[in-house]
XYZ file of C-alpha atoms in Angstrom:
582
model
C 182.300 103.627 138.176
C 178.990 105.157 137.214
C 175.882 103.034 137.806
C 174.397 101.462 134.672
C 171.798 103.438 132.803
C 168.134 102.540 133.129
C 168.182 101.060 129.630
C 171.216 98.901 130.415
C 169.765 97.881 133.759
C 166.557 96.704 132.092
C 168.581 94.804 129.491
C 170.616 93.058 132.190
C 167.494 92.115 134.120
C 165.868 90.744 130.966
C 169.011 88.781 130.115
C 169.187 87.246 133.581
C 165.515 86.335 133.323
C 166.100 84.476 130.046
C 168.989 82.537 131.621
C 167.069 81.744 134.802
C 163.975 80.533 132.933
C 166.048 78.405 130.567
C 167.974 76.675 133.343
C 164.802 75.973 135.299
C 162.920 74.813 132.223
C 165.497 72.218 131.158
C 166.230 71.120 134.783
C 169.897 72.103 134.543
C 170.546 73.176 138.144
C 170.267 69.730 139.823
C 172.757 68.209 137.382
C 175.151 71.145 137.677
C 175.298 70.597 141.440
C 176.586 67.064 140.830
C 179.260 68.254 138.378
C 180.393 70.957 140.773
C 180.558 68.707 143.839
C 182.610 65.605 142.946
C 182.940 62.815 145.495
C 186.440 61.766 144.422
C 189.335 63.155 146.420
C 191.449 65.271 144.055
C 189.167 64.501 141.091
C 190.658 64.555 137.617
C 187.799 63.639 135.322
C 184.907 62.764 137.606
C 182.837 65.856 136.669
C 183.214 64.991 132.971
C 182.383 61.343 133.661
C 179.231 62.315 135.547
C 178.115 64.850 132.925
C 178.663 62.390 130.072
C 176.693 59.642 131.790
C 173.936 62.118 132.556
C 173.664 62.596 128.796
C 173.457 58.825 128.313
C 170.893 58.417 131.102
C 168.731 61.112 129.532
C 168.735 59.146 126.285
C 167.604 56.022 128.169
C 164.574 58.064 129.242
C 163.961 59.276 125.707
C 164.085 55.716 124.386
C 161.587 54.612 127.021
C 159.248 57.483 126.120
C 159.519 56.886 122.372
C 158.888 53.151 122.720
C 155.794 53.889 124.846
C 154.522 56.678 122.570
C 150.975 55.733 121.559
C 150.369 58.559 119.056
C 149.197 56.848 115.875
C 150.534 59.625 113.645
C 154.116 59.298 114.930
C 156.497 56.897 113.193
C 158.323 55.507 116.235
C 161.032 53.403 114.639
C 163.253 56.199 113.171
C 163.140 58.136 116.429
C 164.127 55.091 118.474
C 167.028 54.265 116.160
C 168.104 57.909 116.185
C 168.371 58.055 119.989
C 170.160 54.695 120.121
C 172.746 56.058 117.700
C 173.127 59.112 119.933
C 173.898 56.837 122.910
C 176.586 55.064 120.903
C 178.244 58.376 120.007
C 178.252 59.436 123.637
C 179.884 56.194 124.755
C 182.702 56.629 122.246
C 183.256 60.261 123.214
C 183.360 59.351 126.896
C 185.980 56.683 126.199
C 188.156 59.309 124.524
C 187.851 61.561 127.563
C 188.650 58.867 130.140
C 191.198 56.810 128.195
C 192.243 59.165 125.420
C 195.629 59.934 126.969
C 196.646 56.312 126.395
C 196.740 57.072 122.675
C 199.069 60.050 123.032
C 202.724 59.519 122.228
C 204.063 61.371 125.260
C 201.837 59.677 127.846
C 202.996 56.388 129.396
C 199.713 56.028 131.273
C 196.792 58.325 131.909
C 196.266 59.552 135.443
C 192.553 59.192 134.929
C 192.352 56.035 132.820
C 190.275 53.243 134.318
C 192.379 50.641 132.486
C 194.988 50.698 135.255
C 194.898 48.666 138.455
C 192.996 50.061 141.412
C 193.636 51.885 143.636
C 195.609 54.757 142.101
C 195.921 58.478 142.716
C 192.625 60.275 142.180
C 190.812 57.004 141.466
C 187.018 57.176 141.785
C 185.154 55.316 144.536
C 184.368 51.653 143.903
C 182.097 49.070 145.476
C 181.593 45.314 145.431
C 177.878 45.854 144.854
C 176.176 46.397 141.538
C 174.486 49.726 140.925
C 171.057 50.476 139.512
C 169.934 52.977 136.908
C 166.251 53.937 137.200
C 166.439 55.442 133.709
C 167.699 52.189 132.195
C 165.018 50.367 134.195
C 162.348 52.558 132.610
C 163.669 51.505 129.199
C 163.601 47.813 130.143
C 160.036 48.152 131.452
C 158.877 50.026 128.343
C 160.211 47.263 126.077
C 158.636 44.539 128.231
C 155.225 46.217 128.136
C 155.104 47.016 124.409
C 157.112 44.272 122.682
C 154.150 41.977 122.087
C 152.231 44.819 120.412
C 155.072 45.713 118.034
C 155.064 44.872 114.370
C 157.651 42.449 113.028
C 159.620 45.354 111.591
C 159.575 47.181 114.923
C 160.755 44.092 116.804
C 163.631 43.540 114.412
C 164.560 47.191 114.689
C 164.405 46.942 118.479
C 166.713 43.923 118.495
C 169.194 45.833 116.344
C 168.978 48.841 118.665
C 169.603 46.778 121.806
C 172.464 44.900 120.164
C 174.078 48.166 119.118
C 173.721 49.722 122.563
C 174.996 46.728 124.534
C 177.847 46.027 122.121
C 178.907 49.689 122.262
C 178.920 49.603 126.058
C 181.088 46.492 125.913
C 183.563 47.851 123.357
C 183.793 51.222 125.114
C 184.167 50.151 128.736
C 185.251 46.490 128.815
C 188.961 47.391 129.058
C 188.389 49.034 132.417
C 189.688 47.048 135.364
C 186.419 47.715 137.213
C 182.861 47.211 136.118
C 180.479 50.026 135.355
C 177.987 48.532 137.799
C 175.134 48.377 135.270
C 176.157 45.164 133.498
C 173.299 43.161 135.016
C 170.797 45.685 133.676
C 172.346 45.449 130.216
C 171.610 41.725 130.309
C 168.051 42.477 131.439
C 167.751 44.837 128.477
C 168.850 42.082 126.119
C 166.345 39.639 127.558
C 163.518 42.182 127.304
C 164.293 42.575 123.586
C 164.262 38.785 123.039
C 168.019 38.183 123.147
C 170.057 35.851 125.329
C 172.070 36.951 128.332
C 175.831 37.123 127.806
C 178.613 36.454 130.293
C 180.400 39.673 129.358
C 177.526 41.631 130.929
C 177.637 39.903 134.304
C 178.508 41.910 137.390
C 182.220 42.108 138.161
C 183.920 41.600 141.503
C 184.534 45.345 141.823
C 182.541 48.122 140.208
C 182.530 51.875 140.044
C 180.219 53.353 142.629
C 177.932 54.502 139.847
C 175.138 55.485 142.210
C 177.443 57.876 144.056
C 179.321 59.193 141.025
C 176.389 59.756 138.656
C 173.357 59.851 140.963
C 171.067 58.628 138.153
C 167.949 59.169 140.267
C 168.452 62.910 139.763
C 168.254 62.395 135.998
C 165.170 60.200 136.334
C 163.479 62.943 138.338
C 163.504 65.201 135.273
C 160.736 62.921 133.974
C 159.000 61.603 137.071
C 158.957 64.780 139.160
C 156.965 66.813 136.645
C 153.765 66.337 134.736
C 154.160 67.162 131.038
C 151.095 68.581 129.299
C 152.522 68.726 125.767
C 153.529 65.692 123.738
C 156.936 67.026 122.653
C 157.786 68.920 125.834
C 159.944 66.268 127.497
C 161.758 65.565 124.230
C 162.468 69.268 123.699
C 163.720 69.852 127.225
C 165.775 66.675 127.378
C 167.682 67.316 124.146
C 168.618 70.764 125.452
C 169.636 69.316 128.819
C 171.753 66.677 127.092
C 173.434 69.480 125.152
C 174.294 71.167 128.449
C 175.884 67.946 129.720
C 178.304 67.745 126.805
C 178.816 71.509 126.647
C 180.198 71.184 130.173
C 182.657 68.535 128.977
C 183.622 70.692 125.984
C 184.493 73.578 128.285
C 186.576 71.242 130.436
C 188.544 70.090 127.394
C 189.053 73.680 126.259
C 190.260 74.782 129.699
C 192.681 71.843 129.878
C 193.980 72.644 126.403
C 194.452 76.290 127.389
C 196.614 75.340 130.362
C 198.679 72.825 128.371
C 199.241 75.353 125.594
C 200.381 78.006 128.044
C 202.881 75.459 129.363
C 204.156 74.842 125.824
C 202.798 71.268 125.620
C 201.488 71.791 122.116
C 200.786 68.176 121.109
C 198.812 67.440 124.286
C 196.924 70.712 123.999
C 196.103 69.877 120.394
C 194.737 66.486 121.450
C 192.362 68.099 123.935
C 191.227 70.599 121.314
C 190.503 67.801 118.837
C 188.403 66.095 121.521
C 186.436 69.320 121.928
C 186.003 69.521 118.149
C 184.500 66.026 118.017
C 182.109 66.916 120.835
C 180.976 70.057 119.044
C 180.238 68.002 115.927
C 178.300 65.576 118.138
C 176.328 68.413 119.724
C 175.258 69.547 116.264
C 173.936 66.069 115.483
C 172.371 65.837 118.942
C 170.253 68.972 118.629
C 169.198 67.952 115.116
C 167.252 65.101 116.721
C 164.583 67.714 117.399
C 163.767 67.806 113.692
C 161.851 64.585 114.345
C 159.336 66.387 116.550
C 155.795 66.453 115.271
C 155.492 70.023 114.031
C 151.917 70.670 115.101
C 152.555 69.341 118.600
C 155.729 71.382 118.966
C 154.134 74.621 117.741
C 151.469 74.258 120.402
C 154.266 73.951 122.956
C 156.231 76.850 121.438
C 153.451 79.302 122.207
C 153.586 78.461 125.901
C 157.370 78.587 126.332
C 157.618 82.142 125.025
C 160.033 83.995 127.289
C 163.217 81.973 126.982
C 165.186 80.056 124.392
C 168.543 78.452 123.740
C 169.921 81.991 124.196
C 169.662 81.226 127.896
C 172.507 78.722 127.713
C 175.581 80.315 129.249
C 177.704 77.368 128.147
C 176.766 77.754 124.490
C 177.206 81.519 124.610
C 180.736 81.052 125.957
C 181.912 78.681 123.212
C 183.254 81.322 120.856
C 185.086 83.434 123.424
C 186.703 80.396 125.061
C 187.885 79.085 121.701
C 189.236 82.488 120.734
C 191.306 82.463 123.929
C 193.066 79.323 122.677
C 194.658 81.443 119.965
C 196.588 83.600 122.415
C 199.212 80.983 123.430
C 200.011 80.493 119.740
C 200.416 84.245 119.286
C 202.586 84.404 122.399
C 204.831 81.664 121.051
C 205.516 83.491 117.795
C 205.786 86.943 119.372
C 209.264 88.238 120.006
C 208.923 90.751 122.726
C 212.514 91.922 122.454
C 212.172 92.306 118.708
C 208.941 94.227 119.133
C 210.616 96.458 121.705
C 213.424 97.193 119.253
C 210.914 97.927 116.503
C 208.967 100.288 118.730
C 212.175 102.064 119.717
C 213.024 102.542 116.054
C 209.563 103.907 115.360
C 209.818 106.280 118.305
C 213.217 107.419 117.075
C 211.863 107.908 113.564
C 208.935 109.912 114.901
C 211.238 112.133 116.950
C 213.333 112.791 113.872
C 210.223 113.746 111.898
C 208.835 116.026 114.558
C 212.070 117.818 115.432
C 214.468 117.710 112.531
C 212.206 116.799 109.641
C 211.770 113.498 107.777
C 214.597 111.026 107.674
C 215.045 107.739 105.936
C 212.913 104.892 107.245
C 214.625 102.614 109.747
C 215.948 99.430 108.291
C 214.610 96.317 109.998
C 216.747 93.236 109.872
C 215.378 89.789 109.188
C 212.924 88.461 111.738
C 214.755 86.288 114.250
C 213.970 82.569 114.323
C 211.962 81.124 117.173
C 211.915 77.842 119.015
C 209.658 75.238 117.493
C 208.012 74.560 120.856
C 208.357 77.912 122.573
C 205.817 78.200 125.382
C 203.977 81.438 125.888
C 203.783 83.190 129.238
C 202.459 80.678 131.757
C 199.000 81.422 133.075
C 198.281 78.237 135.002
C 194.635 77.749 135.825
C 193.638 77.348 139.418
C 191.246 74.590 140.554
C 187.680 75.452 139.710
C 188.749 78.068 137.211
C 188.630 75.866 134.150
C 185.081 76.288 132.971
C 183.617 79.703 133.512
C 180.494 79.610 131.413
C 179.617 83.308 131.366
C 179.762 85.385 128.187
C 178.046 88.258 126.449
C 175.554 88.270 123.603
C 176.636 86.620 120.379
C 178.716 88.967 118.267
C 181.018 88.659 115.280
C 183.836 88.253 117.798
C 184.601 88.893 121.440
C 188.323 88.657 120.823
C 189.177 92.028 119.356
C 192.880 91.264 119.197
C 192.525 88.160 117.086
C 190.047 89.763 114.720
C 192.056 92.929 114.415
C 194.723 90.762 112.880
C 192.545 90.182 109.825
C 193.784 93.537 108.627
C 197.383 92.383 108.764
C 197.613 92.534 104.980
C 196.951 96.277 105.207
C 199.840 96.963 107.560
C 202.450 97.614 104.883
C 200.246 100.295 103.364
C 199.702 101.757 106.814
C 203.431 102.099 107.367
C 203.918 103.634 103.929
C 201.218 106.216 104.595
C 202.879 107.018 107.922
C 206.248 107.536 106.275
C 204.755 109.735 103.536
C 203.221 112.163 105.973
C 206.609 113.874 106.202
C 206.244 117.544 106.890
C 202.640 117.073 108.003
C 204.010 115.061 110.893
C 206.012 118.115 111.976
C 202.829 120.130 112.506
C 200.902 117.309 114.250
C 199.974 117.728 117.884
C 201.903 115.551 120.376
C 198.741 113.549 121.175
C 197.979 112.849 117.519
C 201.615 111.968 116.893
C 201.660 109.548 119.813
C 198.460 107.920 118.556
C 199.993 107.529 115.097
C 203.062 105.937 116.672
C 200.934 103.440 118.559
C 199.030 102.621 115.374
C 202.248 102.075 113.478
C 203.609 99.911 116.279
C 200.436 97.787 116.237
C 200.696 97.405 112.468
C 204.276 96.174 112.790
C 203.231 93.740 115.496
C 200.375 92.415 113.338
C 202.751 91.963 110.408
C 205.263 90.146 112.611
C 202.581 87.751 113.844
C 201.352 87.037 110.348
C 204.904 86.316 109.244
C 205.469 84.108 112.278
C 202.409 82.017 111.495
C 203.444 81.802 107.853
C 206.761 80.369 108.976
C 204.991 77.770 111.145
C 202.801 76.680 108.218
C 205.589 76.825 105.666
C 208.083 74.871 107.796
C 206.022 72.338 109.785
C 209.022 70.044 110.098
C 210.767 72.738 112.153
C 207.721 73.740 114.195
C 205.758 70.492 114.515
C 204.189 71.312 117.879
C 202.972 74.750 116.893
C 201.796 73.566 113.479
C 199.724 70.709 114.897
C 198.290 73.030 117.519
C 197.246 75.461 114.779
C 195.649 72.625 112.800
C 193.762 71.549 115.937
C 192.416 75.100 116.172
C 191.183 74.742 112.587
C 189.433 71.502 113.575
C 187.664 73.033 116.553
C 186.671 76.067 114.497
C 184.999 73.718 112.017
C 183.384 71.875 114.928
C 181.861 75.078 116.266
C 180.830 76.714 112.989
C 179.911 73.775 110.743
C 179.294 71.194 113.443
C 177.246 73.137 115.965
C 176.164 76.606 114.824
C 175.227 75.619 111.277
C 173.226 72.635 112.497
C 171.545 74.838 115.083
C 170.459 77.111 112.247
C 169.337 74.077 110.224
C 167.307 72.834 113.178
C 165.511 76.133 113.622
C 164.864 76.439 109.869
C 163.564 72.885 109.574
C 161.336 73.058 112.630
C 159.736 76.507 112.471
C 160.903 77.940 109.135
C 163.664 80.366 108.253
C 161.317 83.380 108.302
C 160.071 82.697 111.827
C 161.173 84.086 115.157
C 162.409 82.293 118.238
C 160.856 82.130 121.688
C 163.128 84.557 123.540
C 161.832 87.366 125.700
C 164.394 89.963 124.624
C 164.541 91.492 121.160
C 167.986 89.986 120.723
C 166.699 86.490 121.388
C 163.228 86.734 119.853
C 164.777 87.382 116.467
C 164.410 86.004 112.989
C 165.953 82.592 112.545
C 167.871 83.984 109.582
C 169.943 86.014 112.053
C 171.501 82.735 113.242
C 173.490 82.685 110.003
C 175.953 85.124 111.544
C 176.952 82.540 114.132
C 178.426 80.156 111.563
C 179.500 82.696 108.950
C 181.845 84.568 111.308
C 185.226 82.811 111.612
C 186.818 82.119 114.980
C 190.425 82.378 113.763
C 190.436 84.774 110.782
C 194.211 85.143 110.903
C 194.668 81.426 110.227
C 192.471 81.844 107.164
C 194.707 84.724 106.053
C 197.792 82.560 106.587
C 196.379 79.730 104.471
C 195.524 82.149 101.678
C 198.909 83.871 101.773
C 200.847 80.618 101.866
C 198.825 79.244 98.959
C 199.514 82.344 96.887
C 203.211 82.234 97.762
C 203.661 78.589 96.801
C 201.595 79.071 93.632
C 204.033 81.765 92.597
C 207.164 79.814 93.561
C 206.055 76.680 91.724
C 204.391 78.337 88.743
C 206.672 76.390 86.392
C 205.145 73.129 87.673
C 201.534 74.205 87.222
C 199.446 71.342 85.852
C 202.454 69.035 85.439
C 200.715 65.887 86.695
C 197.649 66.530 84.541
C 199.873 67.222 81.526
C 201.651 63.898 82.074
C 198.335 62.068 82.246
C 197.245 63.695 79.007
C 200.578 62.855 77.343
C 200.231 59.207 78.404
C 196.726 59.050 76.951
C 197.979 60.453 73.632
C 200.941 58.055 73.629
C 198.639 55.069 74.103
C 196.501 56.241 71.208
C 199.587 56.533 68.997
C 200.696 52.982 69.823
C 197.263 51.448 69.135
C 196.414 50.325 65.564
C 193.867 52.433 63.717
C 190.290 51.031 63.677
C 190.315 50.126 59.934
C 193.590 48.234 60.318
C 192.255 46.503 63.399
C 189.169 45.322 61.502
C 191.266 43.983 58.601
C 193.497 42.022 60.997
C 190.460 40.495 62.706
C 188.958 39.472 59.333
C 192.110 37.474 58.593
C 192.055 35.804 61.993
C 194.965 37.811 63.365
C 194.703 38.881 67.005
C 196.506 42.188 67.584
């Protein structure tokens, strides 16, 4: 392989610089080390548990900073309530990750659920001692120091915030057979806000070893180990770091779904994909918190962080390609390799006839054979540590050429007709050109077969329930990425620095107009599914044309019938004058 050109080499160096600066700026590396080095033997969900609680711990720090913010021009209350709501969302998402399998029809009990009795296979470490969160302690101290100076409105808001947080912790984690280890601090938080302690937040006999699993002191160091010169700097960094925490969990859910789909477990794979979709919607809301930054203070910071941007997030850059990969098991399940082989043989035979003996009649293809409603694709089981590779290339309309090539499936019939009409011209074609035409025709047939296979799945969901629900889960996660995350990312950038502005990246591709972000949410992830929905809608519209508007016509007929049965207004007035009630 030839060495990269000087231009490419410079581009790669610049790209690596953007990534390196971003990861150092948001303090990602120390948290990644915890996710990548679990303490549980044969861990199932410990990395996700740790990453999710890192996101929660970061919000404890944000709350403490917002409560202590002494800038007179900043309205503290909405920001505090906003972060508290973010904590609640994270708690509910974490519960779905840890205990979500309990809600699945095919699962008797989750391997990872903490609702079962300890010990069990792959259970996390526990301790009889309570744990301590320095981030939560910072929040308690901030409330204690500022509560007396708060207005009545701020105190009432604070009480609501603390009630919401503590009640969400209770509803999310109280079913676990072990304590979280922070219950005593939740009671301290209540007392600091002016509430009473509650027995439900007292330390249990056995708790998760939170200090070992989460290592919250590492999160606290993102604030205490650095001196921040700009007012909005910690807020800006911390929101991005929190996004990285949940992006890690998203990739875990996607990787798990990929493996389940390749094993033909469509319902379970769909459940994991729906979890990822919810997290992507959350991430969109999470980054929108930055719209509450004071604009002047942020713009002063923006000048000094020129050289990197969110483009440095490998996890975010990998979202699209990893989601596109989820489409392949569905394609594998509806692909009929034997049928394709037969079709290719027929095409080859037809080509030989054209090139040697002249044009012949087109081969007649029989009806497409039926397929199993839960046919698994070729198994490509992931190996440990393989589930969340976070590397990808620059954002592009698509990194999955195969899936996007299928958008032209509706052109395949015309392609085949043009091939058949070449006739005598095909006799004079060179062998290389003829072989290329054969491959093109074969690909067109394959694309048409896949489109028809997906149409069958959508048209007969009762016969292909697993595949249909998997496809619908893909639609959900596509909406989560495009409308939930990418669109809100664009909205954030537009609202904070204006749609005509440029970002802070070092490279031309990252230091680009914010308007260019539109491409990220305007480019579909699964264009073939969009084609299927359109084609099925057109087909059913045609089949049921005789029923068009029937329900609306009936409503209109009923309205007219009621009018006909009612007495006319003059008659009604005459009856009332004579004391007759109609």
